Tab-separated table of C-alpha atoms and ligand atoms in Angstrom:
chain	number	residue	atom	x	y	z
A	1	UNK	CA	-2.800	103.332	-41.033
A	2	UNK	CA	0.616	102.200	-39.606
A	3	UNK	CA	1.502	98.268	-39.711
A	4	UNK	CA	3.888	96.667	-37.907
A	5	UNK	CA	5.088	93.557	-39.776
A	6	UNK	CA	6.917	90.785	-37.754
A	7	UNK	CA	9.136	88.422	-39.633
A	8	UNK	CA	8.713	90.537	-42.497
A	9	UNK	CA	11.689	89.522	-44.448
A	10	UNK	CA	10.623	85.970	-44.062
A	11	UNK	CA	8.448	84.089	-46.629
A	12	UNK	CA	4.905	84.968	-46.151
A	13	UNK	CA	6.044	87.986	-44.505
A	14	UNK	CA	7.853	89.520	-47.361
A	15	UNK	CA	5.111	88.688	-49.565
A	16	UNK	CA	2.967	90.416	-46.920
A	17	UNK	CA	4.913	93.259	-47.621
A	18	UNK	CA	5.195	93.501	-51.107
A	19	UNK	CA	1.566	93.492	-51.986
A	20	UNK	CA	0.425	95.470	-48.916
A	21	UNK	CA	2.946	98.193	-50.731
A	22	UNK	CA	1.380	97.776	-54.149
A	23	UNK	CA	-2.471	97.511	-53.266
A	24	UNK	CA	-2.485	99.931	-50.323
A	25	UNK	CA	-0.527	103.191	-51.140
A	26	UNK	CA	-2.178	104.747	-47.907
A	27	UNK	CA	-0.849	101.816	-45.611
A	28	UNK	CA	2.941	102.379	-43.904
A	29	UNK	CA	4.624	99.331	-42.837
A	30	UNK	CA	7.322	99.086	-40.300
A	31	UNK	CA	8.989	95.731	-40.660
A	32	UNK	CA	10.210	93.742	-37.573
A	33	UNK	CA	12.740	91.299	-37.847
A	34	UNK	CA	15.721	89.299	-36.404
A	35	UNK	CA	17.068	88.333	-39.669
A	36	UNK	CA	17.665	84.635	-38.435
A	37	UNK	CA	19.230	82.518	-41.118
A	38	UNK	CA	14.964	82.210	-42.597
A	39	UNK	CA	15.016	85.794	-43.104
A	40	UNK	CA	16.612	87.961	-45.920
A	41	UNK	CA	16.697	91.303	-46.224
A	42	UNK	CA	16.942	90.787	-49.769
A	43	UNK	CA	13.063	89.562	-49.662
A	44	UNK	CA	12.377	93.247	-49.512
A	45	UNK	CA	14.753	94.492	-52.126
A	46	UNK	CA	11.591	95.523	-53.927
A	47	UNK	CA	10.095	97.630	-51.623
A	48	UNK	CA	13.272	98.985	-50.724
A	49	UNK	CA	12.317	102.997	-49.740
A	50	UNK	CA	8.839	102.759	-49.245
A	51	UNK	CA	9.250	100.472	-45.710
A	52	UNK	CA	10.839	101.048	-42.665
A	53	UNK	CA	13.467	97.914	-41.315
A	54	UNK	CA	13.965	97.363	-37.599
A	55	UNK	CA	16.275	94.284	-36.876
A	56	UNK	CA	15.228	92.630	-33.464
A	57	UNK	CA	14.154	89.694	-31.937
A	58	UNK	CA	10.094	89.330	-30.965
A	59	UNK	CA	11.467	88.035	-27.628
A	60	UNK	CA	12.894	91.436	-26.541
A	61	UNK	CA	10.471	93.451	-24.802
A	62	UNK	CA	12.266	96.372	-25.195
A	63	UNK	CA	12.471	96.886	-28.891
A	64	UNK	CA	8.992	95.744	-29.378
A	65	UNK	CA	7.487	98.119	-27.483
A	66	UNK	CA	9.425	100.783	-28.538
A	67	UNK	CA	7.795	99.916	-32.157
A	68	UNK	CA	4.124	98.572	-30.866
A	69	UNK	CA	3.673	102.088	-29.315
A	70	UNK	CA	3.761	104.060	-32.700
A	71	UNK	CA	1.643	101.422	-34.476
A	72	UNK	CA	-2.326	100.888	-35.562
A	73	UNK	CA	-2.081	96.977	-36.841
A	74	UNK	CA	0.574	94.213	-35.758
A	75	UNK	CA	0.336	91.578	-37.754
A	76	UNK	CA	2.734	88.409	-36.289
A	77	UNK	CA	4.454	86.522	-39.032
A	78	UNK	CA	7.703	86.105	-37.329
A	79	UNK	CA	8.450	82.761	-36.254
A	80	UNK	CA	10.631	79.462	-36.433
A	81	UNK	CA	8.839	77.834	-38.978
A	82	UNK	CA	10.314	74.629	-40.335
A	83	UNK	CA	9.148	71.059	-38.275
A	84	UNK	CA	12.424	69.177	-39.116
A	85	UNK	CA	13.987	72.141	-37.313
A	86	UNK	CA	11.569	71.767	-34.575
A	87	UNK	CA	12.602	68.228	-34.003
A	88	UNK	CA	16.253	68.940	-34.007
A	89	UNK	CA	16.371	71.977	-31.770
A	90	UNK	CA	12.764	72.483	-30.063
A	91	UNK	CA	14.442	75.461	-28.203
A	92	UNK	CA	14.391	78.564	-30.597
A	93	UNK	CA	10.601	77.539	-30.974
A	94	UNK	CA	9.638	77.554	-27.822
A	95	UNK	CA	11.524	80.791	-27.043
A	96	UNK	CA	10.490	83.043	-30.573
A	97	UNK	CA	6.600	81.523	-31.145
A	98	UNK	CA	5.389	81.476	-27.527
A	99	UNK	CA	7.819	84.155	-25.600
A	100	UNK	CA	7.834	86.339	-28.595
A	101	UNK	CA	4.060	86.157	-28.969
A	102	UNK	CA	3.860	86.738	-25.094
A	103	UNK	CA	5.710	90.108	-25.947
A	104	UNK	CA	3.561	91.062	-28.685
A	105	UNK	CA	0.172	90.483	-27.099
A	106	UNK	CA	1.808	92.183	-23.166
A	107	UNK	CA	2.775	95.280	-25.932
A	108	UNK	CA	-0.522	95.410	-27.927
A	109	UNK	CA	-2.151	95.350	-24.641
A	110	UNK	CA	-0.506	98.716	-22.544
A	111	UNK	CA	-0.971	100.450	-26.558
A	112	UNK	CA	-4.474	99.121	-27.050
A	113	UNK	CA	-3.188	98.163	-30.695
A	114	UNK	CA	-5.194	96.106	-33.264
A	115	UNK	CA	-3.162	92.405	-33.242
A	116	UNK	CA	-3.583	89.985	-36.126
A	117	UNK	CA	-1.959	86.445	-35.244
A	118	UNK	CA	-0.634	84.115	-37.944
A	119	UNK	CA	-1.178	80.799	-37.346
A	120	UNK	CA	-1.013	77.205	-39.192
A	121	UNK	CA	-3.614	74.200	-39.480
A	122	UNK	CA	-1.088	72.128	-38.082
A	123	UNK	CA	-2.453	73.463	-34.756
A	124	UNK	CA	-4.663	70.306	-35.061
A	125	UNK	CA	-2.983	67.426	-35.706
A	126	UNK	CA	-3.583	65.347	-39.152
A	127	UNK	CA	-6.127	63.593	-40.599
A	128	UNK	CA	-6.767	60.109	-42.141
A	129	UNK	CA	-5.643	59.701	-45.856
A	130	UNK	CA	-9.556	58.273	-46.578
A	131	UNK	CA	-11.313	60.814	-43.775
A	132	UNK	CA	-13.698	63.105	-45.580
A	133	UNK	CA	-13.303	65.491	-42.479
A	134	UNK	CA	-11.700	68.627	-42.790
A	135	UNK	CA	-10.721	71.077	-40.072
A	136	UNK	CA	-12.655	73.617	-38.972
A	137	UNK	CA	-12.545	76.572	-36.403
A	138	UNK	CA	-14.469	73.933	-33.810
A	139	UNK	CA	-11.534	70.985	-34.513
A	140	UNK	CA	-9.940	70.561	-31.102
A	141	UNK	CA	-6.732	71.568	-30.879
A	142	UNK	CA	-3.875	68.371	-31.172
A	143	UNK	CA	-0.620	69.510	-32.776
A	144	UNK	CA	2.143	66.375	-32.966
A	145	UNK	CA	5.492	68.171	-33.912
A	146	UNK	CA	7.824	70.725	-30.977
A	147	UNK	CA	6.782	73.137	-34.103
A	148	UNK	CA	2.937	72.842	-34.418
A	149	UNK	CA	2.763	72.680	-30.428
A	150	UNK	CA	4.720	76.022	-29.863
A	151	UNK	CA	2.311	77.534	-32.226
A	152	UNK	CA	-0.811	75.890	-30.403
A	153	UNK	CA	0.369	77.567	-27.358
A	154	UNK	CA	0.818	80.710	-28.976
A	155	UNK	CA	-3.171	80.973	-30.196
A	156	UNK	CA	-4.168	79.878	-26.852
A	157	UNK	CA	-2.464	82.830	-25.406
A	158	UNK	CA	-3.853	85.136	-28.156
A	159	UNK	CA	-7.783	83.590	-26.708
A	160	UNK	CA	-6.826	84.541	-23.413
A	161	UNK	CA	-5.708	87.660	-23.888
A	162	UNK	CA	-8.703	88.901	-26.254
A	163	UNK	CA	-10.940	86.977	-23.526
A	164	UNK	CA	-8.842	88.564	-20.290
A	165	UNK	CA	-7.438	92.029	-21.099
A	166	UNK	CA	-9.805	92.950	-24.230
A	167	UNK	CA	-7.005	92.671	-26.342
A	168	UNK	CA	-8.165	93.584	-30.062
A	169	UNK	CA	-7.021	90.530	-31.657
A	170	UNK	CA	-7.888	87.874	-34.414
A	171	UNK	CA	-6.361	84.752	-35.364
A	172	UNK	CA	-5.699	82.811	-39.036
A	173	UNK	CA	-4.644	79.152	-39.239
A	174	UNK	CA	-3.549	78.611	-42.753
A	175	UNK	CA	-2.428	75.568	-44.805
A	176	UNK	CA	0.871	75.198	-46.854
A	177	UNK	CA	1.808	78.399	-48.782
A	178	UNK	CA	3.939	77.772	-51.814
A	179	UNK	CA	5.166	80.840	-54.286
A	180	UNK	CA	8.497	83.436	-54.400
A	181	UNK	CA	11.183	83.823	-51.543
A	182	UNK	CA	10.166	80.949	-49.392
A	183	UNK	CA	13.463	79.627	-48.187
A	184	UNK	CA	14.815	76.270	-50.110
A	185	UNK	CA	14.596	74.202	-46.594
A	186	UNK	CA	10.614	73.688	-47.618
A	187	UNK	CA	9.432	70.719	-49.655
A	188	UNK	CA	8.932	72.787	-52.920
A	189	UNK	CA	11.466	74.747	-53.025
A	190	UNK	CA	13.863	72.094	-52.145
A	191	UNK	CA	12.571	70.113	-55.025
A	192	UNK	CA	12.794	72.685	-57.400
A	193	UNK	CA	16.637	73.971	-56.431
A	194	UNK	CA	17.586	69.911	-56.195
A	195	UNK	CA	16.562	69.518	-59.504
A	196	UNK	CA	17.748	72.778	-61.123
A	197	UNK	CA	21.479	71.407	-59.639
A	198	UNK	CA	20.734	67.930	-60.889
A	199	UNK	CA	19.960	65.998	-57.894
A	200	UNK	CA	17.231	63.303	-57.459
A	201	UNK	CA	13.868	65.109	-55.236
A	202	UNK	CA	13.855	63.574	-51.943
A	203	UNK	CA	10.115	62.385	-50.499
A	204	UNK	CA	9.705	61.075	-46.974
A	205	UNK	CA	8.379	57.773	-45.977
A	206	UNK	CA	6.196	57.025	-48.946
A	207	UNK	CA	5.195	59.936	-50.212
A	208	UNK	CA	1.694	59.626	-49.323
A	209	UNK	CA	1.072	62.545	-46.960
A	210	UNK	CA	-1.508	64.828	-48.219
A	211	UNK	CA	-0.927	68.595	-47.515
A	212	UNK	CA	-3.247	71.199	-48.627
A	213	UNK	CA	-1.572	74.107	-51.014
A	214	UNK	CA	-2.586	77.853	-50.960
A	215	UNK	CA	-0.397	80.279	-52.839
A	216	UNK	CA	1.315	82.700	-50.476
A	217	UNK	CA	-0.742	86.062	-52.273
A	218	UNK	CA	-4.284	84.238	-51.556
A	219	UNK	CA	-3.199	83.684	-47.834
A	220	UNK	CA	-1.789	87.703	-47.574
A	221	UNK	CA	-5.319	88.665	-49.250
A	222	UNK	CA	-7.119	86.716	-46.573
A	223	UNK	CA	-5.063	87.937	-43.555
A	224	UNK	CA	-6.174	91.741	-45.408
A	225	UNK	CA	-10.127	90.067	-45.050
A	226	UNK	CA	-9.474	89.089	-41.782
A	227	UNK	CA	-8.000	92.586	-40.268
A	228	UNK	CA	-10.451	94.682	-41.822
A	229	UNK	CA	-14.113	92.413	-41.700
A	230	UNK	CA	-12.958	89.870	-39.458
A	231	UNK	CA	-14.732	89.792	-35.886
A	232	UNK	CA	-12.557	90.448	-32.562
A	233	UNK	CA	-11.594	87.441	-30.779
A	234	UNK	CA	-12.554	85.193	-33.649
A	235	UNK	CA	-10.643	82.560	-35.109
A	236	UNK	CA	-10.453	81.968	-39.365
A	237	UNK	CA	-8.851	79.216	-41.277
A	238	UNK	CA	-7.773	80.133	-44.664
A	239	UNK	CA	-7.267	77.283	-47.609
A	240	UNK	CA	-7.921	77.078	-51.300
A	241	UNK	CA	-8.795	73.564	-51.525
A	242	UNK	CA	-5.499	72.547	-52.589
A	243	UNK	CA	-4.803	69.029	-51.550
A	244	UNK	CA	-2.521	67.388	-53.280
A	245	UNK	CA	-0.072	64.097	-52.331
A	246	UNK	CA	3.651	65.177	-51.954
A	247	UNK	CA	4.221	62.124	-54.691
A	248	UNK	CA	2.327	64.218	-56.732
A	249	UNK	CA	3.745	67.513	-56.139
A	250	UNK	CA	7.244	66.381	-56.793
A	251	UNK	CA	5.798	64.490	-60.050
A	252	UNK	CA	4.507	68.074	-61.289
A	253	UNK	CA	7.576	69.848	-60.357
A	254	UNK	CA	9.760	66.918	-62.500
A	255	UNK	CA	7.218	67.019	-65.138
A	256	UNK	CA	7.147	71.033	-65.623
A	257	UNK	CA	10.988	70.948	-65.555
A	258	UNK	CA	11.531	68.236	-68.115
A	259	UNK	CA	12.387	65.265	-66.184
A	260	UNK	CA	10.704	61.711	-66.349
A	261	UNK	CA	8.012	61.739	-63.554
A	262	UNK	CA	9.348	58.901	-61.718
A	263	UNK	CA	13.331	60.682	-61.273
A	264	UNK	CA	13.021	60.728	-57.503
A	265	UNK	CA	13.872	59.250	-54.106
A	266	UNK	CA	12.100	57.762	-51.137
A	267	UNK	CA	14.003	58.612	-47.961
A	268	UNK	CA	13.507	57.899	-44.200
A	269	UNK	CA	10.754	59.583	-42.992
A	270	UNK	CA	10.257	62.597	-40.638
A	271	UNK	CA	9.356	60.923	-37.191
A	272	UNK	CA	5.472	61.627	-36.150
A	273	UNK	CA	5.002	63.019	-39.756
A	274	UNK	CA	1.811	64.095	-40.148
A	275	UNK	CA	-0.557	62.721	-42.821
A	276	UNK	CA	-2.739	65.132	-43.991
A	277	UNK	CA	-4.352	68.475	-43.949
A	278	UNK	CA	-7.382	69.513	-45.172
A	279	UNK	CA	-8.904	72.926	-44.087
A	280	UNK	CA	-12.867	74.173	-44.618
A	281	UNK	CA	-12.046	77.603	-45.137
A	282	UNK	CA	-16.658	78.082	-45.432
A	283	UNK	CA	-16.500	80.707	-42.526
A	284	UNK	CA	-13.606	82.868	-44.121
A	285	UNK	CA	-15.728	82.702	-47.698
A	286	UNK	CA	-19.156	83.277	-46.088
A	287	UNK	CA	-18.828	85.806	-43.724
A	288	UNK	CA	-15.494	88.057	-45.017
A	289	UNK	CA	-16.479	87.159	-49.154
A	290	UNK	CA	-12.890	86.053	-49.336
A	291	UNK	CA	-11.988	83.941	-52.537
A	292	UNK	CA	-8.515	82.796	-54.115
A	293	UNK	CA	-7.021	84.312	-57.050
A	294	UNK	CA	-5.144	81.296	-57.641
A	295	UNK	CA	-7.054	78.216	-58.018
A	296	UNK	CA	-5.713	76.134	-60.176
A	297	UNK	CA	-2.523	74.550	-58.108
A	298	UNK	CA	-0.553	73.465	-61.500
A	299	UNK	CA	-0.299	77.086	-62.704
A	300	UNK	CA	0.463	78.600	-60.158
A	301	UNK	CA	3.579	76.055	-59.612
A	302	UNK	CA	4.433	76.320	-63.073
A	303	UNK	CA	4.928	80.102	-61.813
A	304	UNK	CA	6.771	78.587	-58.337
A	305	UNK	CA	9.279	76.720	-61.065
A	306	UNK	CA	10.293	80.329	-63.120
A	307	UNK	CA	10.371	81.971	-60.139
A	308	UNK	CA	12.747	79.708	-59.163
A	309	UNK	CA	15.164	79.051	-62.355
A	310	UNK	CA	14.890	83.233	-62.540
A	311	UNK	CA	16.220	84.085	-59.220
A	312	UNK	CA	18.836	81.619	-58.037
A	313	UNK	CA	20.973	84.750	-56.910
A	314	UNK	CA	18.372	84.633	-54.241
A	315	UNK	CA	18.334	81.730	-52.983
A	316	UNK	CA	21.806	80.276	-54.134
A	317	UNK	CA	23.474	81.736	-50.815
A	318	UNK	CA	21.053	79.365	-48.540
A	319	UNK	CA	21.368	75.865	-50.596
A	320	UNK	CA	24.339	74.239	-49.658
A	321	UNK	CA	23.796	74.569	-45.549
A	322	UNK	CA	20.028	73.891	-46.307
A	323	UNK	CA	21.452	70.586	-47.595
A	324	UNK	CA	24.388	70.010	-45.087
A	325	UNK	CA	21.628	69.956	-42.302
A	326	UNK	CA	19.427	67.071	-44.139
A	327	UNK	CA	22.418	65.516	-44.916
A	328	UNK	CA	23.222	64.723	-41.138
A	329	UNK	CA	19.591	63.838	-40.614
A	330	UNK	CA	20.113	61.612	-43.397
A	331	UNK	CA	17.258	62.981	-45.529
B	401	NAD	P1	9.883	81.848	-42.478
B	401	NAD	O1	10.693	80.901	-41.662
B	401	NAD	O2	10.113	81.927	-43.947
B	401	NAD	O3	10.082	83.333	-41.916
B	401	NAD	C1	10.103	83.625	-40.552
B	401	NAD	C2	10.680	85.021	-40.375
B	401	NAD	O4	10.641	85.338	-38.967
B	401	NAD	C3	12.140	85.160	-40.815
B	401	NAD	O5	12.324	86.341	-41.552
B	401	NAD	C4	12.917	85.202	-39.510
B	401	NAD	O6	14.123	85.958	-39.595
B	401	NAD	C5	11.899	85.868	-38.589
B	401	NAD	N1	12.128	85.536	-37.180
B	401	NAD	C6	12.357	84.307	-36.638
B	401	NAD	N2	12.550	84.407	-35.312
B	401	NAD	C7	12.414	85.727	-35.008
B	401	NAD	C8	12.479	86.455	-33.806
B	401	NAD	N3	12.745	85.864	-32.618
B	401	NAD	N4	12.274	87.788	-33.846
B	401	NAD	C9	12.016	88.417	-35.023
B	401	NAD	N5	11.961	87.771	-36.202
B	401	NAD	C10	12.156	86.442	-36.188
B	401	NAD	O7	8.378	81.518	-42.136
B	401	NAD	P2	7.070	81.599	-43.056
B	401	NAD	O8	6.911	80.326	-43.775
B	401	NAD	O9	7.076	82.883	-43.787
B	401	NAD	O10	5.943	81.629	-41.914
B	401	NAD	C11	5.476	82.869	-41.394
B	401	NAD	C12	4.355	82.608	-40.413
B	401	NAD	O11	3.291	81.927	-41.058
B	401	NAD	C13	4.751	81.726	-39.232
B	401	NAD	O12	4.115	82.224	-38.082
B	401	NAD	C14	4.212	80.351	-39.591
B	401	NAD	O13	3.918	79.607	-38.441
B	401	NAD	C15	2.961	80.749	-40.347
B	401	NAD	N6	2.477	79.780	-41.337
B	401	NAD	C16	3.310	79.331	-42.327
B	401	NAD	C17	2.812	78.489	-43.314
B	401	NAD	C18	3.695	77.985	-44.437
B	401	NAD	O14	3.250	77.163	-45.225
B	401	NAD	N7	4.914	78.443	-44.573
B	401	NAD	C19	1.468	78.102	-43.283
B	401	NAD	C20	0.642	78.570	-42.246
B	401	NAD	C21	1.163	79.437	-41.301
B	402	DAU	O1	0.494	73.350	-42.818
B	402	DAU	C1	1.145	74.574	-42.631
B	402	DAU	C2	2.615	74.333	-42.367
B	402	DAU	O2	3.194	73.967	-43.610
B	402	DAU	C3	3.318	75.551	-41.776
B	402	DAU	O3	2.795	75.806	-40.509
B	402	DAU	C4	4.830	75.307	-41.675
B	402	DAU	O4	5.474	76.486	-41.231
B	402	DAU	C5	5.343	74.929	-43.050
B	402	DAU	O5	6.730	74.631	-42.974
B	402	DAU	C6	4.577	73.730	-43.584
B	402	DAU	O6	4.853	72.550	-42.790
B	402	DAU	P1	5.133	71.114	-43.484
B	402	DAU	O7	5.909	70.300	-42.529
B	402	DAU	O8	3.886	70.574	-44.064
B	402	DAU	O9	6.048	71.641	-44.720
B	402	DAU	P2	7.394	71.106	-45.404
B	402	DAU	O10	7.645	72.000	-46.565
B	402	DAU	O11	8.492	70.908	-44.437
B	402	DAU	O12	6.960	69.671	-45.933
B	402	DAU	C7	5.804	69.471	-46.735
B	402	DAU	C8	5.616	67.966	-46.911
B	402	DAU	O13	6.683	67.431	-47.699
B	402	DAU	C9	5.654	67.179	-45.616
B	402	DAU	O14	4.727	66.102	-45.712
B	402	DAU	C10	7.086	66.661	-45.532
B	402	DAU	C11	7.421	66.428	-46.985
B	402	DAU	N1	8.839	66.599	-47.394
B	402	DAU	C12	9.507	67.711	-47.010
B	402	DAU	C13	10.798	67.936	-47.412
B	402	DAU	C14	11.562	69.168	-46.987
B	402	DAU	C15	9.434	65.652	-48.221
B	402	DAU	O15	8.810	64.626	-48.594
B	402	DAU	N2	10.708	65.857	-48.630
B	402	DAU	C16	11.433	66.960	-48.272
B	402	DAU	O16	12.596	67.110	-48.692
């Protein structure tokens, strides 16, 4: 089988990448990629050999067809990712997550290729901090950021094109991934880096927010699940019963580093921050016999933290812009 991996030198992506390398020696990936300032072709340093690179946008017809029409699998990581970003600049999302998708699915569609579309739980909206709901593939769809909507739009126009064309497609809507290479504009890396340079961790608002955790190699092995027991046209949300406070999380992360618990910062909040996610990942267990590797959240941040204090050559080059852009949102 031949994969085509979009925004595979980004976070989840890369990861993507690395263990589709290790587990499936009879798997060739192709990687996709615009190499915006999210995505580092360093991510794939340790694949380097065994994977093809193409630089290029998702937007450009052009180059993704020339790459669609060799492939079995497309799997769609590429995106703009980050909802501070989002409510900056709304542009780049509007043009990468619903044009480039557009692209993808008009490709797929002339090749007849198998499409797998990477999606968030953000796709609808937040939850009460004292709701015992959680979402599920029947929650209607109500996204709140110029992020979550652009990604929204994008699943609807996977639906329509399994529904209209026959397109061979299915769709994952995952919570917050946490683990290696994810860039150090995202809450835990942030905290980690701020702390490894000395600075206090920054929390928004009051630190309530709930979000639900999944480590980056548990959502990868579900996507797997998904693309080879997962129904056509079907939609799966993938979580590990994770939730956690960010108060919490940035307690943890001072705690495992040696800090006193309470050595952070409230700061503004983001506007129309969402309060919490919770996903019921039953249908994804059930039907595919998916379950996590890593279940205990503490552990595998403990892991997060090393990774972090043993690779700062990484992610060293990314910090101080990272910061210069929260600095003029004054967070
Ligand atoms: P990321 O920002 O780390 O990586 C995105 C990658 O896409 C980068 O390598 C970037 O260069 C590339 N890219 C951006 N625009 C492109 C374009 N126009 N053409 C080609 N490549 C482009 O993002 P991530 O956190 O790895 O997220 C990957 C996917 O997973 C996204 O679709 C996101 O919506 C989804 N998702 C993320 C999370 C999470 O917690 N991070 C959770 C659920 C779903
Ligand atoms: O739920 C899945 C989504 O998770 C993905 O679709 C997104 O691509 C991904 O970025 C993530 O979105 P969030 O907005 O939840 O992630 P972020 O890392 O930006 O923030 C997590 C929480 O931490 C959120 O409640 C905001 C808060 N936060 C964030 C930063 C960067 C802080 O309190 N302080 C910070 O410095």
């Amino acid at each position: 089988m031949h994969v085509l991996v979009t925004g595979g030198a980004g976070f989840i992506g890369s990861n993507f990448v690395h263990q589709t390398v290790r587990e499936r020696p009879d798997v060739r990936v192709t990687v996709l990629d615009a190499l915006t300032y999210a995505g580092d072709e360093r991510s794939l340093e340790p694949v380097e050999g065994k994977v093809v690179f193409a630089k290029g946008d998702v937007a450009d017809p052009d180059i993704v067809d020339s790459l669609v029409k060799d492939v079995d699998l497309v799997v769609h990581f590429a995106a703009e990712s980050h909802n501070d970003n989002s409510l900056h600049d709304p542009w780049p999302f509007l043009r990468t997550n619903i044009i480039g998708t557009y692209q993808l699915l008009e490709a797929v569609r002339r090749h007849d290729v198998r499409y797998h579309h990477i999606s968030t739980d953000e796709v609808y909206g937040d939850l009460e901090l004292d709701d015992p709901a959680k979402f599920t593939p029947e929650t209607p769809y109500n996204p709140s950021s110029p992020y979550s909507s652009t990604k929204a739009s994008s699943d609807l126009l996977v639906r329509a094109w399994a529904r209209s064309f026959g397109v061979r497609a299915t769709i994952s809507n995952c919570s917050n991934n946490y683990g290696p290479y994810q860039h150090v504009e995202k809450f835990i890396p942030r905290q980690i880096t701020n702390v490894i340079d000395g600075v206090r961790p920054k929390l928004y608002g009051s630190g309530e927010n709930v979000r639900d955790w999944i480590h980056v190699e548990d959502h990868n092995s579900a996507v797997w699940a998904i693309v080879e027991r997962g129904r056509l046209g079907e939609t799966y949300l993938i979580g590990a019963d994770g939730e956690e406070s960010n108060k919490t999380v940035v307690e943890d992360i001072l705690e495992i580093m040696g800090r006193p618990r309470d050595a952070y910062d409230l700061v503004s909040d983001r506007p129309g921050h969402d309060m919490r996610y919770a996903i019921d990942s039953t249908k994804l267990r059930e039907e595919l016999g998916w379950v996590p590797r890593y279940e205990n959240f503490r552990t595998g941040l403990e892991a997060t933290v090393a990774w972090y204090q043993a690779n700062e050559a990484w992610w060293r080059p990314q910090k101080d812009a990272t910061e210069a852009k929260y600095a003029q949102l004054g967070r």
